[in-house]
Amino acid sequence: MKIYNLTGYLIIFAYLLACVYFAPAHLGPWIGLLVGGVYFIFCWFLGGLYLADVLHLGIAHRSLDYKEWFTKVVTVVNNVFGIYVDPIGWVNRHRLHHKYSDHTGDPNKLAEDGFWRTLYLCVVPYQCTENVAGDKILKSWTFRVVAHPLFAIVSQAFNFYLLWKLTGSWKFTLVMWVGMRIFALWVNMIQNYWTHTREFGYRRYDDDNNSMNVGEWLPVTATFSACLQNNHHHYEGLLRLSHQDSEYDFGFLTVKVMKAFGLVKATSTGQTIPKDVPLERLGF
């Protein structure tokens, strides 16, 4: 088993075990396990929808055109009830990551950065030297409020307080709250380290960066397919990160469901398949 898979499964197992151990008496271990599992799935799915589908493909790359109200609702709901991520800062960092991938100017990781350096950068990334996030929606009242540091502090404090009141135990709440953020850090490391270090994954395109594809079930599901980095960096505008029908693509499945509900449509950029991408049809 690859180290990134082993690490991910161990984090999930430790989280669930901690939920059982720290479950308050009025819930008991099995209800505690159920509550912890529901909170885990809620935060993971909402965060993936927000980051991978809406911010990433919808705004950063303009591959998908979401209903504006849906974009704003997902942004607010995730940052109040889930794991906070500054939407404006994230879009800016991600675009710079593609512009300078693995080279000077990449705020995520330079080619020579190792595991521990990249882990630190997941929390305190390199300073962005350019502002390439001037989209109209990012200047909207909703996004400017959510991106404010005071909103980040208040929303996450409220997030913790609400969970505390629902469970009736601050220790149990702390275990879930911190545990989910450790899992989120692992997801970040999948995208920033393991898929940008040539010792891991596979490489379809020989581009001028270290991007790799990691295609196992856990990382693809956890990252909403953002771990298919070599595919994505080769053609960042394509709304589908899998470049072959045999590649598992969880993120694409979620986007297709949202399309069925009329929440999103493909842009001209997102639905154009380059000649060197081995897909006969987009399937969207």
Coordinates of C-alpha atoms in Angstrom, one line a residue:
M1 CA 0.0 0.0 0.0
K2 CA 1.3 3.4 -0.9
I3 CA 2.3 5.7 1.9
Y4 CA -0.4 8.3 1.1
N5 CA -3.1 5.7 1.1
L6 CA -1.9 4.2 4.4
T7 CA -1.7 7.7 6.0
G8 CA -5.2 8.5 4.8
Y9 CA -6.7 5.3 6.1
L10 CA -4.9 5.6 9.5
I11 CA -6.2 9.2 9.9
I12 CA -9.8 8.1 9.2
F13 CA -9.4 5.1 11.6
A14 CA -7.9 7.2 14.4
Y15 CA -10.6 9.8 14.0
L16 CA -13.4 7.2 14.3
L17 CA -11.7 5.4 17.2
A18 CA -11.3 8.8 19.0
C19 CA -15.0 9.5 18.4
V20 CA -15.8 6.2 20.1
Y21 CA -13.4 6.8 23.0
F22 CA -14.4 10.4 23.7
A23 CA -18.2 10.0 23.1
P24 CA -20.1 11.5 26.1
A25 CA -22.0 9.1 28.3
H26 CA -25.4 10.4 27.2
L27 CA -24.6 9.4 23.6
G28 CA -22.6 6.2 24.2
P29 CA -19.8 4.9 21.9
W30 CA -22.0 3.7 19.0
I31 CA -24.0 6.9 18.7
G32 CA -20.7 8.8 19.2
L33 CA -19.3 6.8 16.2
L34 CA -22.4 7.6 14.2
V35 CA -22.3 11.3 15.0
G36 CA -18.6 11.5 14.2
G37 CA -19.1 9.7 10.9
V38 CA -21.9 12.0 9.9
Y39 CA -19.9 15.0 10.7
F40 CA -16.9 13.6 8.8
I41 CA -18.9 12.9 5.7
F42 CA -20.7 16.3 5.9
C43 CA -17.5 18.3 6.1
W44 CA -15.7 16.2 3.5
F45 CA -18.5 16.4 0.9
L46 CA -19.3 20.1 1.5
G47 CA -15.6 21.0 1.3
G48 CA -15.1 19.0 -1.9
L49 CA -18.1 20.6 -3.5
Y50 CA -16.9 24.0 -2.5
L51 CA -13.2 23.7 -3.3
A52 CA -12.9 21.2 -6.1
D53 CA -16.2 21.8 -8.0
V54 CA -17.2 25.4 -7.4
L55 CA -14.0 27.4 -6.6
H56 CA -11.7 25.3 -8.7
L57 CA -13.5 24.4 -11.9
G58 CA -16.2 27.0 -11.6
I59 CA -14.2 30.2 -10.8
A60 CA -10.4 29.5 -10.9
H61 CA -10.5 27.8 -14.3
R62 CA -13.8 28.9 -15.7
S63 CA -14.5 25.4 -16.9
L64 CA -18.0 25.4 -15.4
D65 CA -20.7 28.0 -15.2
Y66 CA -22.7 27.6 -12.0
K67 CA -25.8 29.5 -11.0
E68 CA -24.5 32.5 -9.2
W69 CA -26.8 32.0 -6.2
F70 CA -25.6 28.4 -5.9
T71 CA -22.0 29.5 -5.9
K72 CA -22.6 32.0 -3.1
V73 CA -24.7 29.6 -1.0
V74 CA -22.1 26.9 -1.1
T75 CA -19.4 29.4 -0.2
V76 CA -21.3 30.8 2.8
V77 CA -22.5 27.4 4.0
N78 CA -19.1 25.7 3.8
N79 CA -17.3 28.6 5.6
V80 CA -19.9 28.8 8.4
F81 CA -20.6 25.1 9.0
G82 CA -17.5 23.4 7.5
I83 CA -13.8 24.0 7.3
Y84 CA -13.0 27.6 6.5
V85 CA -11.1 28.5 3.3
D86 CA -10.8 32.1 2.1
P87 CA -12.3 31.9 -1.4
I88 CA -10.5 35.0 -2.9
G89 CA -7.1 34.0 -1.5
W90 CA -7.6 30.4 -2.7
V91 CA -8.5 31.3 -6.3
N92 CA -5.5 33.7 -6.5
R93 CA -3.0 31.1 -5.1
H94 CA -4.4 28.4 -7.4
R95 CA -4.0 30.4 -10.5
L96 CA -0.5 31.3 -9.5
H97 CA 0.2 27.6 -8.8
H98 CA -0.7 26.8 -12.4
K99 CA 1.2 29.8 -13.8
Y100 CA 4.4 28.9 -12.0
S101 CA 3.9 25.2 -11.1
D102 CA 6.8 23.9 -9.1
H103 CA 8.9 26.9 -10.0
T104 CA 9.6 30.3 -8.3
G105 CA 6.3 32.1 -7.9
D106 CA 4.3 28.9 -7.0
P107 CA 2.7 29.6 -3.6
N108 CA 2.1 25.9 -2.9
K109 CA 5.4 24.1 -3.4
L110 CA 8.8 24.5 -5.2
A111 CA 10.4 21.6 -6.9
E112 CA 13.0 21.2 -4.1
D113 CA 10.6 21.4 -1.2
G114 CA 10.4 18.1 0.7
F115 CA 7.6 16.5 2.8
W116 CA 8.0 18.6 5.9
R117 CA 8.5 21.8 4.1
T118 CA 5.4 21.2 2.0
L119 CA 3.4 20.3 5.2
Y120 CA 4.4 23.6 6.7
L121 CA 3.4 25.4 3.4
C122 CA -0.1 23.8 3.6
V123 CA -0.6 25.9 6.7
V124 CA 1.6 28.9 5.9
P125 CA 2.0 29.1 2.1
Y126 CA 4.5 31.2 0.2
Q127 CA 3.4 34.8 -0.1
C128 CA 1.6 35.6 -3.4
T129 CA 3.5 38.2 -5.4
E130 CA 0.6 38.9 -7.9
N131 CA -3.1 39.3 -7.8
V132 CA -4.8 37.4 -10.5
A133 CA -8.2 37.1 -8.8
G134 CA -10.1 40.0 -10.2
D135 CA -13.3 38.2 -11.2
K136 CA -16.6 40.0 -10.8
I137 CA -18.0 37.4 -8.4
L138 CA -15.0 37.7 -6.2
K139 CA -15.7 41.4 -5.8
S140 CA -19.3 40.8 -4.8
W141 CA -20.4 41.7 -1.3
T142 CA -20.9 38.0 -0.4
F143 CA -17.3 37.0 -1.3
R144 CA -15.7 40.1 0.3
V145 CA -17.5 39.4 3.6
V146 CA -16.6 35.7 3.6
A147 CA -12.9 36.5 2.8
H148 CA -12.6 38.9 5.7
P149 CA -10.4 37.6 8.6
L150 CA -13.0 38.6 11.1
F151 CA -15.6 36.4 9.3
A152 CA -13.1 33.5 9.4
I153 CA -12.7 33.8 13.2
V154 CA -16.3 34.4 14.1
S155 CA -17.6 31.7 11.7
Q156 CA -15.3 29.0 13.0
A157 CA -15.9 30.0 16.6
F158 CA -19.7 29.7 15.9
N159 CA -19.0 26.4 14.1
F160 CA -17.3 24.9 17.1
Y161 CA -19.9 26.3 19.5
L162 CA -22.9 24.9 17.5
L163 CA -21.3 21.5 17.4
W164 CA -20.6 21.7 21.1
K165 CA -24.3 22.5 21.8
L166 CA -25.5 19.7 19.5
T167 CA -23.2 17.0 21.1
G168 CA -23.3 18.3 24.7
S169 CA -19.5 17.7 25.1
W170 CA -16.7 20.1 24.4
K171 CA -14.1 17.3 24.4
F172 CA -16.0 15.2 21.9
T173 CA -16.5 18.3 19.8
L174 CA -12.8 19.1 19.9
V175 CA -11.9 15.6 18.8
M176 CA -14.2 15.9 15.7
W177 CA -13.3 19.5 15.0
V178 CA -9.5 18.9 15.1
G179 CA -9.8 15.5 13.5
M180 CA -11.5 16.8 10.4
R181 CA -8.9 19.5 10.0
I182 CA -6.1 16.9 10.2
F183 CA -7.9 14.9 7.5
A184 CA -8.1 18.2 5.4
L185 CA -4.4 18.7 5.9
W186 CA -3.8 15.2 4.4
V187 CA -6.1 16.1 1.5
N188 CA -4.0 19.2 1.0
M189 CA -0.8 17.2 1.1
I190 CA -2.2 14.8 -1.6
Q191 CA -2.6 17.8 -3.9
N192 CA 0.5 19.8 -3.0
Y193 CA 3.1 17.1 -2.2
W194 CA 2.3 13.5 -3.3
T195 CA 1.0 14.7 -6.7
H196 CA 3.9 17.1 -7.2
T197 CA 6.7 14.7 -6.4
R198 CA 7.8 12.4 -9.2
E199 CA 8.4 9.4 -7.0
F200 CA 4.6 8.9 -6.7
G201 CA 1.8 8.2 -9.1
Y202 CA 2.0 8.1 -12.9
R203 CA 2.7 10.6 -15.6
R204 CA 0.7 10.8 -18.8
Y205 CA 2.2 14.1 -20.1
D206 CA 5.8 15.2 -19.9
D207 CA 5.2 18.9 -19.2
D208 CA 7.6 21.3 -17.5
N209 CA 6.5 20.6 -13.9
N210 CA 6.4 17.8 -11.4
S211 CA 2.7 17.1 -11.6
M212 CA 1.6 13.4 -11.3
N213 CA -1.6 11.5 -11.4
V214 CA -2.5 9.6 -8.2
G215 CA -5.5 7.4 -9.2
E216 CA -6.4 5.1 -6.3
W217 CA -9.9 5.2 -4.8
L218 CA -9.2 7.0 -1.5
P219 CA -7.3 10.0 -2.8
V220 CA -9.5 10.4 -5.8
T221 CA -12.6 10.3 -3.7
A222 CA -11.2 12.5 -0.9
T223 CA -10.0 15.2 -3.3
F224 CA -12.9 15.1 -5.7
S225 CA -10.4 14.0 -8.4
A226 CA -8.0 16.9 -7.8
C227 CA -5.2 14.3 -7.4
L228 CA -5.2 13.7 -11.1
Q229 CA -2.7 16.6 -11.3
N230 CA -0.7 15.6 -14.4
N231 CA -3.9 15.5 -16.5
H232 CA -5.2 18.7 -15.0
H233 CA -1.9 20.7 -15.4
H234 CA -1.6 19.6 -19.0
Y235 CA -5.0 21.1 -19.9
E236 CA -6.3 23.1 -16.9
G237 CA -9.4 24.3 -18.6
L238 CA -11.0 20.9 -19.3
L239 CA -13.9 20.3 -16.9
R240 CA -13.0 16.6 -16.6
L241 CA -9.8 15.7 -14.8
S242 CA -9.8 12.1 -16.0
H243 CA -8.4 11.9 -19.5
Q244 CA -9.3 8.3 -20.1
D245 CA -12.5 6.5 -19.5
S246 CA -10.7 3.9 -17.4
E247 CA -9.6 6.6 -14.8
Y248 CA -11.9 6.9 -11.8
D249 CA -13.2 10.4 -11.5
F250 CA -15.4 11.1 -8.5
G251 CA -15.4 14.9 -9.0
F252 CA -16.8 14.5 -12.5
L253 CA -19.6 12.3 -11.1
T254 CA -20.6 15.0 -8.7
V255 CA -20.6 17.7 -11.4
K256 CA -22.8 15.5 -13.6
V257 CA -25.3 15.2 -10.8
M258 CA -25.4 19.0 -10.3
K259 CA -25.9 19.4 -14.1
A260 CA -28.9 17.1 -13.8
F261 CA -30.4 19.5 -11.3
G262 CA -29.8 22.4 -13.5
L263 CA -27.2 24.0 -11.3
V264 CA -24.3 24.1 -13.7
K265 CA -23.4 24.0 -17.4
A266 CA -20.1 23.6 -19.3
T267 CA -18.3 26.7 -20.6
S268 CA -16.8 26.6 -24.1
T269 CA -13.4 26.2 -22.5
G270 CA -14.5 23.4 -20.2
Q271 CA -16.1 21.2 -22.9
T272 CA -13.3 21.5 -25.5
I273 CA -11.3 18.3 -25.7
P274 CA -7.7 18.9 -26.9
K275 CA -6.4 16.6 -29.6
D276 CA -3.8 14.9 -27.4
V277 CA -6.3 14.0 -24.7
P278 CA -7.4 10.3 -25.3
L279 CA -11.1 10.9 -24.7
E280 CA -13.6 10.1 -27.6
R281 CA -16.3 12.1 -25.9
L282 CA -16.7 14.3 -22.8
G283 CA -19.6 12.5 -21.4
F284 CA -21.2 15.6 -19.9

